[in-house]
Coordinates of C-alpha atoms in Angstrom, one line a residue:
Chain A
X1 CA 137.2 92.8 113.6
X2 CA 134.2 93.5 115.8
X3 CA 130.9 91.8 114.7
X4 CA 129.2 95.2 114.3
X5 CA 131.9 96.3 111.9
X6 CA 131.6 93.2 109.8
X7 CA 127.9 93.7 109.6
X8 CA 128.2 97.3 108.6
X9 CA 130.8 96.4 106.0
X10 CA 128.7 93.6 104.6
X11 CA 125.6 95.8 104.5
X12 CA 127.5 98.5 102.6
X13 CA 128.8 95.8 100.2
X14 CA 125.3 94.5 99.4
X15 CA 124.1 98.1 98.7
X16 CA 126.0 97.9 95.4
X17 CA 123.9 95.0 94.4
X18 CA 120.5 96.3 95.6
X19 CA 118.5 98.4 93.2
X20 CA 117.2 101.7 94.7
X21 CA 113.5 102.5 94.6
X22 CA 112.8 105.2 92.0
X23 CA 112.8 108.1 94.6
X24 CA 112.0 110.9 92.2
X25 CA 109.2 109.0 90.5
X26 CA 107.7 107.9 93.8
X27 CA 107.9 111.4 95.2
X28 CA 106.3 112.9 92.1
X29 CA 103.5 110.4 92.2
X30 CA 102.9 110.9 95.9
X31 CA 102.9 114.6 95.5
X32 CA 100.5 114.5 92.6
X33 CA 98.0 112.0 94.1
X34 CA 98.1 113.5 97.6
X35 CA 97.7 117.0 96.3
X36 CA 94.8 116.0 94.0
X37 CA 93.1 114.2 96.8
X38 CA 93.2 117.2 99.0
X39 CA 92.1 119.5 96.3
X40 CA 89.1 117.3 95.5
X41 CA 88.2 117.2 99.2
X42 CA 88.4 121.0 99.3
X43 CA 86.1 121.2 96.3
X44 CA 83.5 118.9 97.8
X45 CA 83.7 120.8 101.1
X46 CA 83.0 124.0 99.1
X47 CA 80.0 122.4 97.5
X48 CA 78.6 121.4 100.9
X49 CA 79.1 124.8 102.4
X50 CA 77.5 126.3 99.3
X51 CA 74.5 124.1 100.2
X52 CA 74.3 125.9 103.6
X53 CA 76.5 123.7 105.9
X54 CA 78.7 125.2 108.5
X55 CA 82.5 125.1 107.7
X56 CA 83.3 122.8 110.7
X57 CA 80.6 120.3 109.8
X58 CA 81.5 120.3 106.1
X59 CA 85.2 119.7 106.9
X60 CA 84.3 116.8 109.1
X61 CA 81.9 115.3 106.6
X62 CA 84.5 115.4 103.8
X63 CA 87.0 113.7 106.1
X64 CA 84.5 111.0 106.9
X65 CA 83.7 110.7 103.2
X66 CA 87.4 110.1 102.3
X67 CA 87.7 107.5 105.1
X68 CA 84.7 105.6 103.9
X69 CA 85.6 105.7 100.3
X70 CA 89.2 104.6 101.0
X71 CA 87.8 101.7 103.1
X72 CA 85.3 100.7 100.4
X73 CA 88.1 100.7 97.8
X74 CA 90.2 98.5 100.1
X75 CA 87.3 96.1 100.5
X76 CA 86.6 95.9 96.8
X77 CA 90.2 95.4 95.9
X78 CA 91.8 98.3 94.0
X79 CA 93.1 100.4 96.9
X80 CA 96.4 98.4 97.2
X81 CA 96.9 98.6 93.4
X82 CA 96.6 102.4 93.5
X83 CA 98.7 102.7 96.6
X84 CA 101.5 100.7 94.9
X85 CA 101.8 103.5 92.4
X86 CA 100.9 106.5 94.6
X87 CA 102.7 105.4 97.7
X88 CA 102.8 108.1 100.3
X89 CA 100.2 110.1 98.3
X90 CA 97.5 107.7 99.5
X91 CA 99.1 106.5 102.8
X92 CA 99.8 109.9 104.5
X93 CA 96.3 111.3 104.0
X94 CA 93.6 109.9 106.3
X95 CA 92.9 107.3 103.5
X96 CA 96.1 105.4 104.6
X97 CA 94.8 105.3 108.1
X98 CA 91.4 104.1 106.9
X99 CA 93.0 101.4 104.6
X100 CA 95.2 100.2 107.5
X101 CA 92.1 99.5 109.5
X102 CA 90.1 97.5 106.9
X103 CA 93.0 95.5 105.5
X104 CA 93.9 93.5 108.6
X105 CA 90.2 93.2 109.6
X106 CA 89.4 91.6 106.3
X107 CA 92.4 89.4 106.4
X108 CA 91.9 88.0 109.9
X109 CA 88.2 87.5 109.5
X110 CA 89.1 83.8 109.2
X111 CA 89.9 83.9 112.9
X112 CA 86.4 85.0 113.8
X113 CA 84.4 88.2 113.8
X114 CA 85.3 89.1 117.4
X115 CA 88.9 88.1 118.0
X116 CA 89.9 88.1 114.3
X117 CA 88.3 91.0 112.5
X118 CA 87.4 92.9 115.6
X119 CA 90.7 92.9 117.2
X120 CA 92.8 93.3 114.1
X121 CA 91.1 96.5 113.1
X122 CA 93.7 98.2 115.2
X123 CA 96.9 96.4 114.4
X124 CA 98.2 99.4 112.4
X125 CA 95.8 102.1 113.5
X126 CA 96.2 101.3 117.2
X127 CA 99.7 102.9 117.6
X128 CA 98.5 106.0 115.6
X129 CA 95.5 106.5 118.0
X130 CA 97.5 105.7 121.1
X131 CA 100.3 108.0 120.4
X132 CA 98.1 110.7 118.9
X133 CA 95.7 110.7 121.9
X134 CA 98.6 110.6 124.4
X135 CA 100.4 113.4 122.8
X136 CA 97.3 115.6 122.6
X137 CA 96.4 115.0 126.2
X138 CA 99.9 116.0 127.2
X139 CA 99.5 119.2 125.2
X140 CA 96.1 119.8 126.7
X141 CA 97.4 119.3 130.2
X142 CA 100.3 121.7 129.6
X143 CA 97.8 124.3 128.3
X144 CA 95.6 123.8 131.3
X145 CA 98.4 124.1 133.8
X146 CA 99.8 127.2 132.2
X147 CA 96.3 128.6 132.1
X148 CA 96.7 129.9 128.6
Chain B
X1 CA 109.4 105.3 103.5
X2 CA 111.8 104.7 100.6
X3 CA 114.9 106.2 102.3
X4 CA 114.6 104.9 105.9
X5 CA 114.0 101.5 107.4
X6 CA 110.9 102.9 109.2
X7 CA 107.8 100.8 108.6
X8 CA 104.4 102.3 107.6
X9 CA 102.9 102.3 111.1
X10 CA 105.9 104.1 112.5
X11 CA 105.9 106.7 109.8
X12 CA 102.2 107.4 110.4
X13 CA 102.7 107.7 114.2
X14 CA 105.5 110.2 113.6
X15 CA 103.3 112.3 111.4
X16 CA 100.4 112.3 113.8
X17 CA 102.5 113.2 116.8
X18 CA 104.2 115.9 114.6
X19 CA 100.7 117.3 114.0
X20 CA 99.9 117.3 117.7
X21 CA 103.2 119.0 118.6
X22 CA 102.9 121.6 115.8
X23 CA 99.4 122.5 116.9
X24 CA 100.6 122.6 120.5
X25 CA 103.1 125.3 119.4
X26 CA 100.2 126.9 117.5
X27 CA 102.1 126.5 114.3
X28 CA 99.6 124.2 112.5
X29 CA 96.6 126.5 112.6
X30 CA 98.0 129.0 110.1
X31 CA 98.8 126.1 107.7
X32 CA 95.2 125.0 107.9
X33 CA 94.0 128.5 107.1
X34 CA 96.3 128.5 104.1
X35 CA 95.8 125.0 102.7
X36 CA 92.5 123.9 104.2
X37 CA 92.0 120.3 103.2
X38 CA 95.7 120.2 102.2
X39 CA 96.5 120.5 105.8
X40 CA 93.6 118.7 107.5
X41 CA 93.3 115.6 105.3
X42 CA 96.9 114.2 105.8
X43 CA 97.6 112.5 109.0
X44 CA 99.3 115.5 110.7
X45 CA 95.8 117.0 110.3
X46 CA 94.4 114.3 112.5
X47 CA 97.0 115.2 115.1
X48 CA 96.1 118.8 114.7
X49 CA 92.4 118.0 115.4
X50 CA 93.3 116.0 118.4
X51 CA 95.5 118.7 119.8
X52 CA 93.0 121.5 119.0
X53 CA 90.4 119.5 120.9
X54 CA 92.7 119.2 123.9
X55 CA 93.6 122.8 123.9
X56 CA 90.1 124.1 123.7
X57 CA 89.1 121.6 126.4
X58 CA 91.9 123.1 128.6
X59 CA 89.7 126.1 129.2
X60 CA 87.4 123.8 131.2
X61 CA 90.0 122.2 133.3
X62 CA 91.4 118.7 133.3
X63 CA 88.1 117.1 132.4
X64 CA 88.0 119.3 129.4
X65 CA 91.4 118.2 128.4
X66 CA 90.5 114.6 128.6
X67 CA 87.2 115.0 126.7
X68 CA 88.6 117.3 124.0
X69 CA 90.7 115.2 121.6
X70 CA 88.3 112.3 121.1
X71 CA 85.3 114.7 120.9
X72 CA 87.0 116.6 118.1
X73 CA 87.8 113.5 116.1
X74 CA 84.8 111.4 117.1
X75 CA 83.1 111.5 113.7
X76 CA 86.2 110.3 111.9
X77 CA 87.0 107.5 114.3
X78 CA 83.4 106.3 114.6
X79 CA 83.1 106.2 110.8
X80 CA 86.4 104.5 110.3
X81 CA 85.7 101.8 112.9
X82 CA 82.1 101.1 112.1
X83 CA 82.3 101.3 108.3
X84 CA 85.6 99.5 108.3
X85 CA 84.3 96.6 110.4
X86 CA 81.1 96.3 108.4
X87 CA 83.1 96.1 105.2
X88 CA 85.5 93.6 106.7
X89 CA 82.6 91.3 107.6
X90 CA 81.3 91.3 104.1
X91 CA 84.4 91.4 102.0
X92 CA 87.5 89.2 101.9
X93 CA 91.1 89.7 100.7
X94 CA 92.1 88.5 97.3
X95 CA 95.5 87.3 96.2
X96 CA 97.5 89.9 94.4
X97 CA 98.5 89.6 90.7
Chain C
X1 CA 132.8 55.7 114.8
X2 CA 130.8 57.9 112.4
X3 CA 132.2 56.3 109.2
X4 CA 129.7 58.1 107.0
X5 CA 130.9 61.5 108.1
X6 CA 133.2 63.3 105.7
X7 CA 135.1 66.3 106.8
X8 CA 133.4 68.8 109.1
X9 CA 129.8 69.0 107.9
X10 CA 129.3 66.4 105.2
X11 CA 127.7 63.0 105.2
X12 CA 128.1 60.4 102.4
X13 CA 125.4 57.9 101.4
X14 CA 127.2 54.7 100.4
X15 CA 124.6 52.0 101.0
X16 CA 122.3 53.4 98.3
X17 CA 119.6 55.9 98.8
X18 CA 117.6 57.0 95.7
X19 CA 114.9 59.4 94.6
X20 CA 112.1 57.4 93.2
X21 CA 110.1 60.4 92.0
X22 CA 108.9 63.9 92.7
X23 CA 106.1 66.3 92.0
X24 CA 105.2 70.0 92.4
X25 CA 101.9 71.9 92.8
X26 CA 102.1 75.6 92.1
X27 CA 99.8 78.7 92.2
X28 CA 98.6 81.0 89.5
X29 CA 101.6 83.3 89.2
X30 CA 104.0 80.4 89.3
X31 CA 102.0 78.5 86.7
X32 CA 102.4 81.6 84.4
X33 CA 106.2 81.5 84.7
X34 CA 108.9 80.0 82.6
X35 CA 109.0 76.6 84.3
X36 CA 105.3 75.9 84.1
X37 CA 105.6 73.0 81.8
X38 CA 107.6 71.0 84.4
X39 CA 105.1 71.3 87.2
X40 CA 102.5 68.6 87.8
X41 CA 99.6 70.7 88.8
X42 CA 99.0 74.4 88.1
X43 CA 96.3 76.1 90.2
X44 CA 94.1 78.7 88.6
X45 CA 93.1 80.1 91.9
X46 CA 95.5 80.3 94.9
X47 CA 92.5 79.6 97.2
X48 CA 92.3 76.0 95.9
X49 CA 88.6 75.9 96.8
X50 CA 89.4 76.2 100.5
X51 CA 88.0 78.6 103.1
X52 CA 91.4 79.9 104.3
X53 CA 94.8 80.4 102.7
X54 CA 96.4 78.1 105.3
X55 CA 94.0 75.2 104.3
X56 CA 94.9 75.9 100.6
X57 CA 98.6 75.6 101.3
X58 CA 98.1 72.4 103.3
X59 CA 96.1 70.9 100.4
X60 CA 98.8 71.9 97.9
X61 CA 101.4 70.0 100.0
X62 CA 99.2 67.0 100.3
X63 CA 98.4 66.9 96.6
X64 CA 102.1 67.3 95.8
X65 CA 102.8 64.3 98.0
X66 CA 100.2 62.2 96.3
X67 CA 101.5 63.1 92.9
X68 CA 105.0 62.3 93.9
X69 CA 103.9 58.9 95.0
X70 CA 102.2 58.4 91.7
X71 CA 105.3 59.5 89.8
X72 CA 107.4 57.2 91.9
X73 CA 105.1 54.3 91.2
X74 CA 104.5 53.7 94.9
X75 CA 101.5 53.5 97.1
X76 CA 100.8 55.3 100.4
X77 CA 101.0 52.0 102.2
X78 CA 104.6 51.7 101.1
X79 CA 105.6 54.9 102.9
X80 CA 107.3 54.4 106.3
X81 CA 107.7 58.1 107.2
X82 CA 106.8 61.6 106.2
X83 CA 109.1 64.5 106.7
X84 CA 108.0 68.0 105.8
X85 CA 107.9 71.6 106.9
X86 CA 106.7 75.1 105.9
X87 CA 106.9 78.8 106.9
X88 CA 103.8 79.0 109.1
X89 CA 103.7 79.2 112.9
X90 CA 103.8 75.7 114.4
X91 CA 104.2 74.4 110.8
X92 CA 100.5 74.5 110.4
X93 CA 100.5 73.5 106.7
X94 CA 102.5 70.3 107.3
X95 CA 100.7 69.4 110.5
X96 CA 97.3 69.4 109.0
X97 CA 98.5 67.6 105.9
X98 CA 99.9 64.9 108.1
X99 CA 96.6 64.7 109.9
X100 CA 95.0 63.9 106.6
X101 CA 97.7 61.5 105.4
X102 CA 97.7 59.4 108.6
X103 CA 101.3 58.2 108.3
X104 CA 104.2 58.5 110.8
X105 CA 105.2 62.1 110.6
X106 CA 108.2 64.2 111.7
X107 CA 107.7 67.9 111.3
X108 CA 110.6 70.2 110.4
X109 CA 111.3 73.8 110.5
X110 CA 114.1 75.3 108.4
X111 CA 112.3 78.2 107.0
X112 CA 113.1 78.2 103.2
X113 CA 115.8 75.6 103.7
X114 CA 113.3 73.0 104.6
X115 CA 113.4 71.1 101.3
X116 CA 117.0 70.1 101.4
X117 CA 116.8 69.7 105.2
X118 CA 114.1 67.1 104.6
X119 CA 116.1 65.5 101.7
X120 CA 119.1 65.2 104.0
X121 CA 117.3 63.8 107.0
X122 CA 115.1 61.5 104.8
X123 CA 118.3 60.1 103.1
X124 CA 120.0 59.6 106.4
X125 CA 117.0 57.6 107.8
X126 CA 116.9 55.5 104.7
X127 CA 120.6 55.0 104.6
X128 CA 120.6 54.1 108.3
X129 CA 118.1 51.3 107.7
X130 CA 115.3 53.1 109.6
X131 CA 113.0 53.4 106.7
X132 CA 112.5 51.8 103.3
X133 CA 110.5 54.6 101.7
X134 CA 110.4 58.2 102.9
X135 CA 108.0 60.9 101.7
X136 CA 109.5 64.4 102.0
X137 CA 108.2 67.8 101.1
X138 CA 107.9 71.5 101.8
X139 CA 105.3 74.2 101.0
X140 CA 104.8 78.0 101.0
X141 CA 102.0 80.4 100.0
X142 CA 102.2 84.1 99.3
X143 CA 99.1 85.0 101.3
X144 CA 99.9 82.9 104.3
X145 CA 103.4 84.3 104.5
X146 CA 102.3 87.9 104.0
X147 CA 99.7 87.8 106.7
X148 CA 102.0 86.1 109.2
X149 CA 105.3 88.0 108.5
X150 CA 104.4 91.2 106.8
X151 CA 101.3 93.2 106.0
X152 CA 97.7 92.1 105.3
X153 CA 97.3 91.4 101.6
X154 CA 95.0 94.4 100.9
X155 CA 97.2 96.9 102.7
X156 CA 98.4 99.7 100.5
X157 CA 102.1 99.5 101.1
X158 CA 104.8 99.9 98.5
X159 CA 107.4 97.0 98.3
X160 CA 110.9 98.1 97.5
X161 CA 112.6 96.5 94.5
X162 CA 114.7 94.2 96.7
X163 CA 111.7 92.6 98.3
X164 CA 111.1 89.0 97.3
X165 CA 107.9 87.3 96.4
X166 CA 106.9 84.3 98.5
X167 CA 106.1 81.5 96.1
X168 CA 102.8 79.8 96.2
X169 CA 104.1 76.3 95.7
X170 CA 104.6 72.9 97.2
X171 CA 107.1 70.2 96.2
X172 CA 107.6 66.6 97.3
X173 CA 109.9 63.7 96.6
X174 CA 109.9 60.0 97.4
X175 CA 113.1 58.6 98.8
X176 CA 113.8 54.9 98.7
X177 CA 116.4 52.2 99.2
X178 CA 115.4 50.5 96.0
X179 CA 117.6 51.2 93.0
X180 CA 116.4 54.1 90.8
X181 CA 118.0 56.3 88.1
X182 CA 118.7 59.2 90.5
X183 CA 120.6 58.6 93.7
X184 CA 121.6 60.8 96.6
X185 CA 125.3 61.0 96.8
X186 CA 126.1 63.1 99.9
X187 CA 124.9 66.1 101.8
X188 CA 126.3 69.0 103.7
X189 CA 124.6 70.3 106.8
X190 CA 124.7 74.0 107.1
X191 CA 125.5 76.3 110.0
X192 CA 123.5 79.4 110.8
X193 CA 125.4 82.4 109.4
X194 CA 124.4 85.9 110.4
X195 CA 125.9 88.7 108.3
X196 CA 124.0 91.5 110.1
X197 CA 121.3 92.4 107.6
X198 CA 118.2 93.7 109.5
X199 CA 115.9 94.5 106.7
X200 CA 113.4 91.8 105.8
X201 CA 113.1 93.4 102.4
X202 CA 116.7 92.4 101.7
X203 CA 116.4 88.6 102.3
X204 CA 118.7 87.7 99.5
X205 CA 121.5 89.8 100.9
X206 CA 120.9 88.2 104.3
X207 CA 121.0 84.6 103.2
X208 CA 123.8 84.7 100.6
X209 CA 126.6 84.3 103.1
X210 CA 125.1 81.1 104.5
X211 CA 124.8 79.6 101.1
X212 CA 128.4 80.5 100.2
X213 CA 129.6 79.1 103.6
X214 CA 127.9 75.7 102.9
X215 CA 129.1 75.5 99.3
X216 CA 132.7 76.2 100.3
X217 CA 132.6 73.8 103.2
X218 CA 131.0 71.2 100.9
X219 CA 133.9 71.5 98.5
X220 CA 136.4 71.5 101.3
X221 CA 134.9 68.3 102.8
X222 CA 134.5 66.4 99.6
X223 CA 137.6 67.7 97.7
X224 CA 135.3 68.7 94.8
X225 CA 134.8 72.0 93.0
X226 CA 132.4 73.6 90.5
X227 CA 134.0 71.4 87.8
X228 CA 132.5 68.3 89.4
X229 CA 128.9 69.5 89.1
X230 CA 126.6 70.3 86.1
X231 CA 124.7 72.7 88.3
X232 CA 124.9 74.3 91.7
X233 CA 121.5 75.6 92.6
X234 CA 120.5 77.7 95.6
X235 CA 116.9 77.9 96.7
X236 CA 115.8 81.5 97.0
X237 CA 118.5 84.1 97.1
X238 CA 116.7 86.0 94.3
X239 CA 118.4 88.2 91.7
X240 CA 120.3 90.3 94.3
X241 CA 121.3 87.4 96.5
X242 CA 122.4 85.3 93.5
X243 CA 124.7 88.2 92.3
X244 CA 126.1 88.6 95.8
X245 CA 126.7 84.8 96.2
X246 CA 128.4 84.6 92.8
X247 CA 130.6 87.5 93.7
X248 CA 131.5 86.0 97.1
X249 CA 132.3 82.6 95.5
X250 CA 134.6 84.1 92.9
X251 CA 136.2 86.1 95.8
X252 CA 136.8 82.8 97.6
X253 CA 138.8 81.5 94.7
X254 CA 136.2 79.8 92.5
X255 CA 136.6 79.8 88.8
X256 CA 134.5 82.8 87.6
X257 CA 133.7 81.2 84.3
X258 CA 132.4 78.0 86.0
X259 CA 130.4 80.1 88.5
X260 CA 128.8 82.0 85.7
X261 CA 127.9 78.8 83.8
X262 CA 127.0 76.4 86.5
X263 CA 125.6 78.5 89.4
X264 CA 121.9 79.4 89.4
X265 CA 119.1 80.2 91.9
X266 CA 115.5 78.9 91.9
X267 CA 114.2 82.3 92.9
X268 CA 115.5 83.7 89.6
X269 CA 114.2 80.8 87.6
X270 CA 110.6 80.6 88.9
X271 CA 109.3 83.8 87.4
X272 CA 109.8 85.8 84.3
X273 CA 111.4 89.1 85.4
X274 CA 110.1 91.1 82.5
X275 CA 106.5 90.0 82.4
X276 CA 105.8 89.3 86.1
X277 CA 106.1 91.8 88.8
X278 CA 108.2 90.0 91.4
X279 CA 110.8 92.6 92.4
X280 CA 113.7 90.7 94.0
X281 CA 112.6 87.3 92.8
X282 CA 111.0 84.2 94.3
X283 CA 111.3 83.0 97.9
X284 CA 109.7 80.5 100.3
X285 CA 110.1 76.8 101.0
X286 CA 107.9 76.0 98.0
X287 CA 110.2 77.8 95.6
X288 CA 113.1 75.4 95.9
X289 CA 110.8 72.5 96.7
X290 CA 108.9 72.9 93.5
X291 CA 111.9 73.5 91.2
X292 CA 113.9 70.6 92.7
X293 CA 111.1 68.1 92.8
X294 CA 109.8 68.8 89.3
X295 CA 112.1 70.7 87.0
X296 CA 115.5 69.5 88.2
X297 CA 114.4 65.9 88.7
X298 CA 112.9 65.7 85.2
X299 CA 116.0 67.1 83.7
X300 CA 118.1 64.5 85.5
X301 CA 115.8 61.7 84.5
X302 CA 116.1 62.9 80.9
X303 CA 119.8 62.8 81.1
X304 CA 120.4 66.6 80.8
X305 CA 122.0 66.9 84.2
X306 CA 124.2 64.1 85.7
X307 CA 125.3 65.6 89.0
X308 CA 123.8 68.6 90.8
X309 CA 124.4 70.3 94.2
X310 CA 121.1 71.6 95.6
X311 CA 121.0 74.1 98.4
X312 CA 117.7 75.3 99.9
X313 CA 118.4 78.6 101.7
X314 CA 116.5 79.8 104.7
X315 CA 116.2 83.0 106.7
X316 CA 115.9 82.1 110.4
X317 CA 114.0 85.2 111.6
X318 CA 110.8 85.0 113.6
X319 CA 107.7 87.3 113.6
X320 CA 109.1 89.2 116.5
X321 CA 112.9 89.1 116.1
X322 CA 113.1 92.1 113.8
X323 CA 110.9 94.1 116.2
X324 CA 113.4 93.3 118.9
X325 CA 116.2 94.7 116.8
X326 CA 117.7 91.4 115.7
X327 CA 119.3 90.9 112.4
X328 CA 118.4 88.1 110.0
X329 CA 120.5 84.9 110.2
X330 CA 120.6 82.5 107.3
X331 CA 121.2 78.8 106.8
X332 CA 121.7 76.5 103.8
X333 CA 121.8 72.8 103.5
X334 CA 123.3 71.1 100.5
X335 CA 122.4 67.8 98.9
X336 CA 124.1 66.1 95.9
X337 CA 121.9 64.2 93.5
X338 CA 123.5 62.0 90.9
X339 CA 122.4 60.0 87.9
X340 CA 123.7 56.5 88.4

């Protein structure tokens, strides 16, 4: 039998012993937390606009606020405990991006403030920024060339 | 993340790029108008902002395209980097329970 | 003329190599588990008053070694050689422990199989007349393992139910040529077995075939079976790996009743599944090191167990091999301890 077939066969065999993550429960939690987070953000944005701010600025400020709060919670400790329950509900919003910057930076501080914390800020966030920026520049170039 | 072998960073990258692509096809904007923070707060929303910046910059030529994405997301990135670094300097990780 | 070689992979110790004593130092979570009474030192804080997790792990290993010497009634000057290893890059924990200990040192890397690897090699060196007393050990630490292999500790990622918990623990034993109640009978050196599992969150599944391979080869080489042992104990297959290994053993012709009664795994013994959130069970060099050096040794010295087959199980992946698309190979080394 080919090595790949043995591997596939063994993996299928071990599936019967491996408990599955509670998909439904995880989805519901993610939905609930993610949705609530966005609703709260919208509410705060509304307050800011009511106070006279432009929509664009209010939206940006709320996003910045979520980032900063997520990072503070990571630094103080509870973020990973919440994320364990909420899963994608906290990871997919910008709070996940924010947490993924602070967590490695705090961890690798032992290796110095420059090469440790400084460099490691981008271990998880780096790919997100690199791919996001690259993709958007490509989109922009296409728009520019087609003169839309 | 439960059903596939994809790790968290890979999932986040897919979501961001999806946001960029959808906005490139002008499909994300209507979602933003409908859901507001429900569409901008999640990571595809970050991709949307990047793409929107690039598209608006396209009106000013190549330089506009290059300036656009980061200009649009500058506040978020600056906040995340600076606040994140400051916190990392003053706080340390704790063992989990 | 390798007269001490038995069969394909086994070596027999005839001159007389003994375990003079052992000790284990464990972290907070492990100290709250079911075996806490058998460990020599329970830490309240996994940081162990050190600046970094790595320093803490090294200190745990060093302390376990000192306590093992005390339990063995031997002094540091009596030790001819130190053999130890851990999970960290360049075996950082052991290297810096050795720097403090200032004794001849041979570092080992066998991932989580290091404890029985060091037992085997230590016994071979004593048996061969190369050392009178050998100090062996292995350590692991949840935080050092996470930051090297997985995600930073504060990262908000969800761990699937099959993911195992790297034990914060260190275990050490003193091997000697002088006669003691517990002797090392024989050992089986394992082969690297790769069953094709690529997911690091399913370590138990990945390592089970290696453990079963070594057990079956051991029985074939020695002509023994489960009936000859009070306990066959694997290091860290966890709940899932243990179930798979038991199933594979029965499939290979072992008596299901004996497998059920006499086969166990340290990863399932170290924590209380109901009370403590450990998902797939314990793992890490320290898991088997602590359980073998403290709990098992004490039970043997008390006469509860007379002959055991101990197998530390290791996953031979690196920090980059999964990223390159490689699967996770496993290895298991077996050592037989006997009350004489």
